[in-house]
Tab-separated table of C-alpha atoms in Angstrom:
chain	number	residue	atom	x	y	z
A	18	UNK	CA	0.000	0.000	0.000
A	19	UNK	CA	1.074	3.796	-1.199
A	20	UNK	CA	1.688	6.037	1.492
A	21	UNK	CA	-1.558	8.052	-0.212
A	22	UNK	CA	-3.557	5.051	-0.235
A	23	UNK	CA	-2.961	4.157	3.521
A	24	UNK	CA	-3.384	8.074	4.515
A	25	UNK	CA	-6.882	7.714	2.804
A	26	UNK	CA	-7.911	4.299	4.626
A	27	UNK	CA	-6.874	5.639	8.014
A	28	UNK	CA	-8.806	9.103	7.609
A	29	UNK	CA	-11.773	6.422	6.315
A	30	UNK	CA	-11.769	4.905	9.857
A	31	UNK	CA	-11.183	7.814	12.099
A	32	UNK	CA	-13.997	8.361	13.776
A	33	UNK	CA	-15.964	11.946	14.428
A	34	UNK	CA	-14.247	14.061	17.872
A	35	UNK	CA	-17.618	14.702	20.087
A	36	UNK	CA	-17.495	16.816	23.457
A	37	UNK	CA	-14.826	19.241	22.234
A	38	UNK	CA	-13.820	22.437	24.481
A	39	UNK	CA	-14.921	25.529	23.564
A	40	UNK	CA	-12.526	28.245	22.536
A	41	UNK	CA	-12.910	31.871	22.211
A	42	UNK	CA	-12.394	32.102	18.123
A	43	UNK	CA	-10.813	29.621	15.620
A	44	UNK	CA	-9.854	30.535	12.401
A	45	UNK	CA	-7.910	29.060	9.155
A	46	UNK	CA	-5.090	30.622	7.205
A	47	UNK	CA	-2.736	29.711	4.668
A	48	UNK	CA	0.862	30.688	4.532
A	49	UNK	CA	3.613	31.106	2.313
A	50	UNK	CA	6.275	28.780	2.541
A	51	UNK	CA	8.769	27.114	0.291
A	52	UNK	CA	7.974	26.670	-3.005
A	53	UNK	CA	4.186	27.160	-2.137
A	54	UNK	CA	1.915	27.581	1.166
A	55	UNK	CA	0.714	25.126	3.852
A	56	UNK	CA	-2.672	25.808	5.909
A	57	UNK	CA	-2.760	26.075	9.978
A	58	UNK	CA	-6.010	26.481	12.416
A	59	UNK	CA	-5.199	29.537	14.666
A	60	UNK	CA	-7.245	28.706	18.125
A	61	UNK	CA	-7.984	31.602	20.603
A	62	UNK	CA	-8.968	31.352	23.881
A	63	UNK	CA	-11.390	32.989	25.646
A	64	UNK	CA	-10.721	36.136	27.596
A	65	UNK	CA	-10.698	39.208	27.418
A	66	UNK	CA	-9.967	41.432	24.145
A	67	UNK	CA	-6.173	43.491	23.868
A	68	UNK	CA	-4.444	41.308	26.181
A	69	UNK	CA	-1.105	39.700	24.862
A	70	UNK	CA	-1.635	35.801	25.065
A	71	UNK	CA	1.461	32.692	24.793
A	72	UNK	CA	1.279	31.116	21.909
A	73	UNK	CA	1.991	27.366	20.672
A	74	UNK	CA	3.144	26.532	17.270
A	75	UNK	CA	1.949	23.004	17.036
A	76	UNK	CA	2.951	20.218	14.777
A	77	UNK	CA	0.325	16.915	14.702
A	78	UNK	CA	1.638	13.177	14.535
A	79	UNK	CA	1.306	10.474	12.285
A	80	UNK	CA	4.102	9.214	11.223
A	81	UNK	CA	4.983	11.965	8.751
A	82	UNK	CA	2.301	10.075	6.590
A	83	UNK	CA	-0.952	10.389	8.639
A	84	UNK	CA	-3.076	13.071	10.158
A	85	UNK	CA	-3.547	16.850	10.089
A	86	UNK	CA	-5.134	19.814	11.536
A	87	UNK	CA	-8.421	17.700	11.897
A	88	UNK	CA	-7.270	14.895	13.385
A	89	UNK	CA	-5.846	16.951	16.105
A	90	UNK	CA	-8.472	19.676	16.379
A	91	UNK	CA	-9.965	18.418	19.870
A	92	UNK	CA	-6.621	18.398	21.286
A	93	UNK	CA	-5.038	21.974	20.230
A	94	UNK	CA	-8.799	22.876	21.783
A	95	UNK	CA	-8.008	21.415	25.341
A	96	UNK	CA	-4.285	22.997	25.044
A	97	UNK	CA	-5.478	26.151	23.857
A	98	UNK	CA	-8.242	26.101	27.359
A	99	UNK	CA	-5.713	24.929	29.371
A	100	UNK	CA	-3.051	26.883	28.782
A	101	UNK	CA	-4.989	29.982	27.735
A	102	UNK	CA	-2.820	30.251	24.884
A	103	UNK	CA	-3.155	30.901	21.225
A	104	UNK	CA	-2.492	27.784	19.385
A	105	UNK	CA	-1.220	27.432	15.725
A	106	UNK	CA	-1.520	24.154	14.287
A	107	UNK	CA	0.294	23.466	11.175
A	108	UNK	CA	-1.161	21.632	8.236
A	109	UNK	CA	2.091	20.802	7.017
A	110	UNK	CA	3.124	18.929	3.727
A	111	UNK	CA	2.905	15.317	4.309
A	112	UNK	CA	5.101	11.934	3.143
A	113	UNK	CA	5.919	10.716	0.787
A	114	UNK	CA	4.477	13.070	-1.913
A	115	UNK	CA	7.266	15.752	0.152
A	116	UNK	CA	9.846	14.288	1.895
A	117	UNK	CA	12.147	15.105	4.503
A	118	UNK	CA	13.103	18.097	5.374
A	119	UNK	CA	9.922	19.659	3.864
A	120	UNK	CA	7.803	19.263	6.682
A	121	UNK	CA	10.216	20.610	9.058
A	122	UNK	CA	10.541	23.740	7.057
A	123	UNK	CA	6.696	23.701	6.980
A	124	UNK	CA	6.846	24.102	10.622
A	125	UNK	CA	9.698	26.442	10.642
A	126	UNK	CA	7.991	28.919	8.229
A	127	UNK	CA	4.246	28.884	9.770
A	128	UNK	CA	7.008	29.860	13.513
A	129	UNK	CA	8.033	32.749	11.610
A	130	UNK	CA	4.863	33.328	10.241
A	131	UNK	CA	3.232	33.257	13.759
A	132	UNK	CA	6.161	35.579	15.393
A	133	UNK	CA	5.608	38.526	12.409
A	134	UNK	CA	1.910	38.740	12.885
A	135	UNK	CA	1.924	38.748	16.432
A	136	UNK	CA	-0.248	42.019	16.623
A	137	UNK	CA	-3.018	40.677	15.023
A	138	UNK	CA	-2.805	37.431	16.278
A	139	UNK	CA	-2.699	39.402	19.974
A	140	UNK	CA	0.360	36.866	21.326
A	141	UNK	CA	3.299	37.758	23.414
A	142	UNK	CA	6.299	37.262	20.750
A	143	UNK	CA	8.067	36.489	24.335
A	144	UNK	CA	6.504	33.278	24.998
A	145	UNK	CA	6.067	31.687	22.186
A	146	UNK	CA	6.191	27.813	22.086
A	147	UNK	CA	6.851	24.737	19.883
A	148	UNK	CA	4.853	21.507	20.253
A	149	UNK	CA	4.258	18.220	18.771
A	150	UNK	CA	3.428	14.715	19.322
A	151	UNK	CA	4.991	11.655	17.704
A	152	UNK	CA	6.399	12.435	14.338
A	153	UNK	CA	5.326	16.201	15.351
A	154	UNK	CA	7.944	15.807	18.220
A	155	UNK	CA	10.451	15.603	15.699
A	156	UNK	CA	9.647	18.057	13.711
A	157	UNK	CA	9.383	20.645	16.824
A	158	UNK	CA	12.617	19.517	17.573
A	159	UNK	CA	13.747	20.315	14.306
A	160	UNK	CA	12.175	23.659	14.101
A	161	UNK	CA	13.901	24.720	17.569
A	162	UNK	CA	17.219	23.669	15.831
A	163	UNK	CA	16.615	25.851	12.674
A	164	UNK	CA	15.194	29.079	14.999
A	165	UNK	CA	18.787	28.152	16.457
A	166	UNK	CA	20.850	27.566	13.738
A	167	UNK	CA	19.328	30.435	11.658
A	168	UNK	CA	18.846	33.078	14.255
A	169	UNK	CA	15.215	32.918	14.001
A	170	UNK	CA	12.477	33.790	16.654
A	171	UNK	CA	13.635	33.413	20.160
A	172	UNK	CA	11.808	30.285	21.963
A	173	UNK	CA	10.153	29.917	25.394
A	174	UNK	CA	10.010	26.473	24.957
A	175	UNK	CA	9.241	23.417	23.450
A	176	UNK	CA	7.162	20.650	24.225
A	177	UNK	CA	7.618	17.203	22.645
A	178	UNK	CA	5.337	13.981	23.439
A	179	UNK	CA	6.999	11.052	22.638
A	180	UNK	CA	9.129	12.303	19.554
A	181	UNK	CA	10.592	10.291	17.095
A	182	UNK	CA	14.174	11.464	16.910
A	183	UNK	CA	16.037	8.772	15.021
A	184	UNK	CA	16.139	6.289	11.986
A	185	UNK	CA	17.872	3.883	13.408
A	186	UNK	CA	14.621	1.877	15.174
A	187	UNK	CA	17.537	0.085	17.472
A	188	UNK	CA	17.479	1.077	20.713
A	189	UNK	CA	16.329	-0.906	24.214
A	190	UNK	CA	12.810	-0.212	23.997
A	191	UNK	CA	12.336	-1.014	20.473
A	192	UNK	CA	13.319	-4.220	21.367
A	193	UNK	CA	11.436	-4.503	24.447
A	194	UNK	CA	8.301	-3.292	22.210
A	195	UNK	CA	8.689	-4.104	18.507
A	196	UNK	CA	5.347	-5.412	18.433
A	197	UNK	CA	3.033	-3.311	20.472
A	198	UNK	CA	1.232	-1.442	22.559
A	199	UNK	CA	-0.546	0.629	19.549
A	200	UNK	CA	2.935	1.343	17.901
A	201	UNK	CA	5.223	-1.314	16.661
A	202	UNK	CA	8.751	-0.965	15.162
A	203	UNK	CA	7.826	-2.581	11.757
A	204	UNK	CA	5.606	0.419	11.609
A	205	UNK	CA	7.939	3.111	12.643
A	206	UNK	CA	10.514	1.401	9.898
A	207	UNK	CA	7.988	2.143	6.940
A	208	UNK	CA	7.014	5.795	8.691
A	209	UNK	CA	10.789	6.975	8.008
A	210	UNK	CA	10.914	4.932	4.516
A	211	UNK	CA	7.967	7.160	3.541
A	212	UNK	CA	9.992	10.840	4.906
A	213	UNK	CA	13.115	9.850	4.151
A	214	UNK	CA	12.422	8.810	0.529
A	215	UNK	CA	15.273	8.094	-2.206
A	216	UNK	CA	17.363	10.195	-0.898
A	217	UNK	CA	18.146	7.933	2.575
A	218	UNK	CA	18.416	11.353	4.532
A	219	UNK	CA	19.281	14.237	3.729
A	220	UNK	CA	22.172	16.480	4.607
A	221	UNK	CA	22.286	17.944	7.679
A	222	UNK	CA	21.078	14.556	9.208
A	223	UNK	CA	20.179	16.259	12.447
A	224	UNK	CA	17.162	18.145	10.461
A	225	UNK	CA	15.560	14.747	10.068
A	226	UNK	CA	16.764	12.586	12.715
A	227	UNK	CA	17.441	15.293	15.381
A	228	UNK	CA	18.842	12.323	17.987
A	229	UNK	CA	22.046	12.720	16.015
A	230	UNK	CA	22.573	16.550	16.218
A	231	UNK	CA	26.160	17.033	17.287
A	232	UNK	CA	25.186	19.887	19.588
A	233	UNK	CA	22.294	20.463	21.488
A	234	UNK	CA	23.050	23.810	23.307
A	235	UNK	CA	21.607	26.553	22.493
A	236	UNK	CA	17.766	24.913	22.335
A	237	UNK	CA	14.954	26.233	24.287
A	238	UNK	CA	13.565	25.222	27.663
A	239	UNK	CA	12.018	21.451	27.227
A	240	UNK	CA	9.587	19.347	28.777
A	241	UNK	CA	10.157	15.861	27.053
A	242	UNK	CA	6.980	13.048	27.839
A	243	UNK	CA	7.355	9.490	26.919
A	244	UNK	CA	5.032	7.285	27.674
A	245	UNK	CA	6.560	3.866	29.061
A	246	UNK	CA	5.180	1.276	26.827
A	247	UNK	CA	6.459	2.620	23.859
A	248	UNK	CA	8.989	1.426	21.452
A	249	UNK	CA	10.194	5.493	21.594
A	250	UNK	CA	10.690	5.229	24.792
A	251	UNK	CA	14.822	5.134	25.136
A	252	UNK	CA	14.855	7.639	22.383
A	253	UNK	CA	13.144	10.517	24.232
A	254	UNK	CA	14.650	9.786	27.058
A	255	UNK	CA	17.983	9.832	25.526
A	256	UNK	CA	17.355	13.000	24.240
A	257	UNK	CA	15.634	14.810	27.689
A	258	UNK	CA	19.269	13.388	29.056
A	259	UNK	CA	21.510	15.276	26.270
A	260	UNK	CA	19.452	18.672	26.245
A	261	UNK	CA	20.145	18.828	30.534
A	262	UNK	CA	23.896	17.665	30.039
A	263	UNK	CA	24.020	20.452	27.162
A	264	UNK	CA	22.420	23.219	29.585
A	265	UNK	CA	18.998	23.363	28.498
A	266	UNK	CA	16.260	23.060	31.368
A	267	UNK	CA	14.753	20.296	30.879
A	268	UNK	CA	11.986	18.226	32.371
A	269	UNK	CA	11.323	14.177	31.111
A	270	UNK	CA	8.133	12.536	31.868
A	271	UNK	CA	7.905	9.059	31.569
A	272	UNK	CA	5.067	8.009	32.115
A	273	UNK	CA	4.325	4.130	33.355
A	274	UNK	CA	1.889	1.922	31.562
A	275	UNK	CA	1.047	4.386	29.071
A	276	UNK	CA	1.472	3.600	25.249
A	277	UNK	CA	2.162	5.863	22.035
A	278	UNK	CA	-0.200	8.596	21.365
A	279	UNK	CA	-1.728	8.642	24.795
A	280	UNK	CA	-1.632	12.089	24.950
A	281	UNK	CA	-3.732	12.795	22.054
A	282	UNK	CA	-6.527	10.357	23.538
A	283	UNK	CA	-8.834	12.874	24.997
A	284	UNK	CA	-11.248	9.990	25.850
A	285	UNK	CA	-8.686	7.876	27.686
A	286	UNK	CA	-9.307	8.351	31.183
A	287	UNK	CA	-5.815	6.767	32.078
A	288	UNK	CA	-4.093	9.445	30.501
A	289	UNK	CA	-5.978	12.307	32.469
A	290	UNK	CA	-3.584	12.800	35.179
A	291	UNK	CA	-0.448	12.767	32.617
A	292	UNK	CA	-2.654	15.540	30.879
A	293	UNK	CA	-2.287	17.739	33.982
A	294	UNK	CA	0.908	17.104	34.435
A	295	UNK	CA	1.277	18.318	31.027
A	296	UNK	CA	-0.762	21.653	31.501
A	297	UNK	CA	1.280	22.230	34.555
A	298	UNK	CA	4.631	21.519	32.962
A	299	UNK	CA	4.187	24.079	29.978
A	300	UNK	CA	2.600	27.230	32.295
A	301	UNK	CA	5.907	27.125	34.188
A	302	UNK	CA	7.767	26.803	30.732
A	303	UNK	CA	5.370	30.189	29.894
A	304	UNK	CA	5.418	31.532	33.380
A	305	UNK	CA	9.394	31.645	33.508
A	306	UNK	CA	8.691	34.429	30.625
A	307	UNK	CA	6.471	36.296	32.095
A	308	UNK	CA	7.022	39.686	32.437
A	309	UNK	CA	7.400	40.560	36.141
C-alpha cells in the first residue's frame, strides 16, 4: 500500500471528535512557505480582548504520513483552554508526496509566520512555544534547531510527546516493544521509509533525525513526555538526558503503563492525570517568561 492510499484508509476509519472544548475564536489561514503555502487552524482562547496571550506553534503526529489539523483539532482545543494560549496548528506537507526536510521547514515557516503577525494574532512574541506529538515531536525539535541555527524567533520552549528522533529503530525499547502497545517498530521502519524517501536522509542529518545533532546547546527550555510502553521510549529519554547535560532546562516525563499517542486520547481516562501534568509543565515553561 502507497503512502496516499494508507493516509486515505486511516482518515476512512477515524472516527468523528464529540465533546470538544470551547474556545474563544478559531480561524484558518494559509501561509507562504517554500515553493508554495501550507494551511494552519489559529485557536484563541477565551478572555478578554487586547491582552497579549502565549502562543503554541503546534505540529500533529502520524508518522509523517498520517493526520492533520483535523485529526488533532480536539486536542489543540483542550491545550489552547488549558493553557490559555493561542495555538497554531500546522497543516504541514505530508510523506511521501514531500519528503524530509519539507515538513520541518513547513513548521519552521508557519514559527516565523506566527512571530511577524503577532499584533493581530494578539500573542506575546516572548513566549512563544513549539509543540508536537509523535512524528510532530520531531519536527518541533527540528524547528527549535533551525530558529537556532538560523537566528530565528527566540523560543520559550518546546514541548515534545513522545518524539521520534532517530532512523535507526535500534534502541532498548524497540526491542522490548517491537510489536506493540498501539505502535510497533515494523511500523515506525515504513514511517521513516515514507519521509526519508530516495534520498536515505538528507544532509544535515540532524534536520531529520534530530537524535544525532552534534550539539544540542543553544535549544529552548524542554519538557520531554514518553510514555513507558512505547517502542520510543529510550529515544526521548535519551534526548531529555543530552538537552540537561548540554544546559537546556529540561523536564522528562515518563510516564508508566502508558502507550504511544496517549496524549492525544482525549477519551482515555488513564491518561488524564499525565494531561495535567502536562498543563502544569508548559505554564511554568510560559510563566518563567512572564514579564514581572
Amino acid at each position: 500500500m502507497t503512502g496516499p492510499e494508507a493516509r486515505a484508509a486511516v482518515a476512512a476509519r477515524r472516527p468523528p471528535v464529540t465533546n470538544l472544548d470551547d474556545v474563544g475564536a478559531t480561524e484558518d489561514v494559509t501561509v507562504d512557505v517554500t515553493d508554495g503555502t501550507v494551511g494552519a487552524r489559529v485557536y484563541h482562547p477565551h478572555g478578554p480582548a487586547g491582552v497579549r496571550r502565549p502562543v503554541v506553534v503546534f505540529l500533529h503526529g502520524g508518522g509523517f504520513v498520517f493526520c492533520d489539523i483535523e485529526s488533532h483539532d480536539g486536542f489543540c482545543r483542550a491545550m489552547s483552554r488549558a493553557l490559555g494560549a493561542v495555538v497554531v496548528s500546522v497543516d504541514y506537507r505530508r510523506a511521501p508526496e514531500h519528503p524530509a526536510p519539507t515538513a520541518a521547514e513547513d513548521g519552521y515557516a508557519v514559527l516565523c509566520w506566527a512571530v511577524a503577525e503577532q499584533d493581530r494574532l494578539g500573542i506575546d512574541a516572548n513566549r512563544v512555544l513549539v509543540a508536537g506529538d509523535s512524528a510532530g515531536g520531531n519536527l518541533a525539535a527540528v524547528t527549535c534547531l533551525l530558529a537556532r541555527d538560523r537566528g530565528g524567533p527566540a523560543l520559550a520552549g518546546q514541548v515534545l510527546l513522545y518524539p521520534v528522533l532517530d532512523p535507526g529503530c535500534d534502541t532498548p525499547s524497540y526491542t522490548e516493544y517491537a510489536t506493540g502497545y498501539f505502535n510497533t517498530r515494523e511500523a515506525m521502519e515504513w514511517y521513516w521509509r515514507q519521509y526519508l524517501g530516495d534520498s536515505g536522509s538528507p544532509e544535515p542529518v540532524h534536520l531529520v533525525a534530530p537524535g544525532r545533532a552534534v550539539s544540542l546547546a543553544g535549544l529552548p527550555p524542554a519538557v520531554v513526555v514518553v510514555a513507558g510502553a512505547d517502542p520510543l521510549r529510550s529515544e526521548g529519554e535519551e534526548y531529555g538526558d543530552r538537552l540537561a547535560a548540554a544546559g537546556v532546562p529540561t523536564v522528562v516525563r515518563v510516564h508508566a503503563g502508558l502507550f504511544h499517542g496517549f496524549a492525544t486520547i482525549l477519551t482515555l481516562r488513564a491518561g488524564e492525570s499525565a494531561r495535567q501534568l502536562l498543563w502544569s509543565d508548559v505554564t511554568a515553561l510560559l510563566q518563567a517568561r512572564s514579564p514581572a
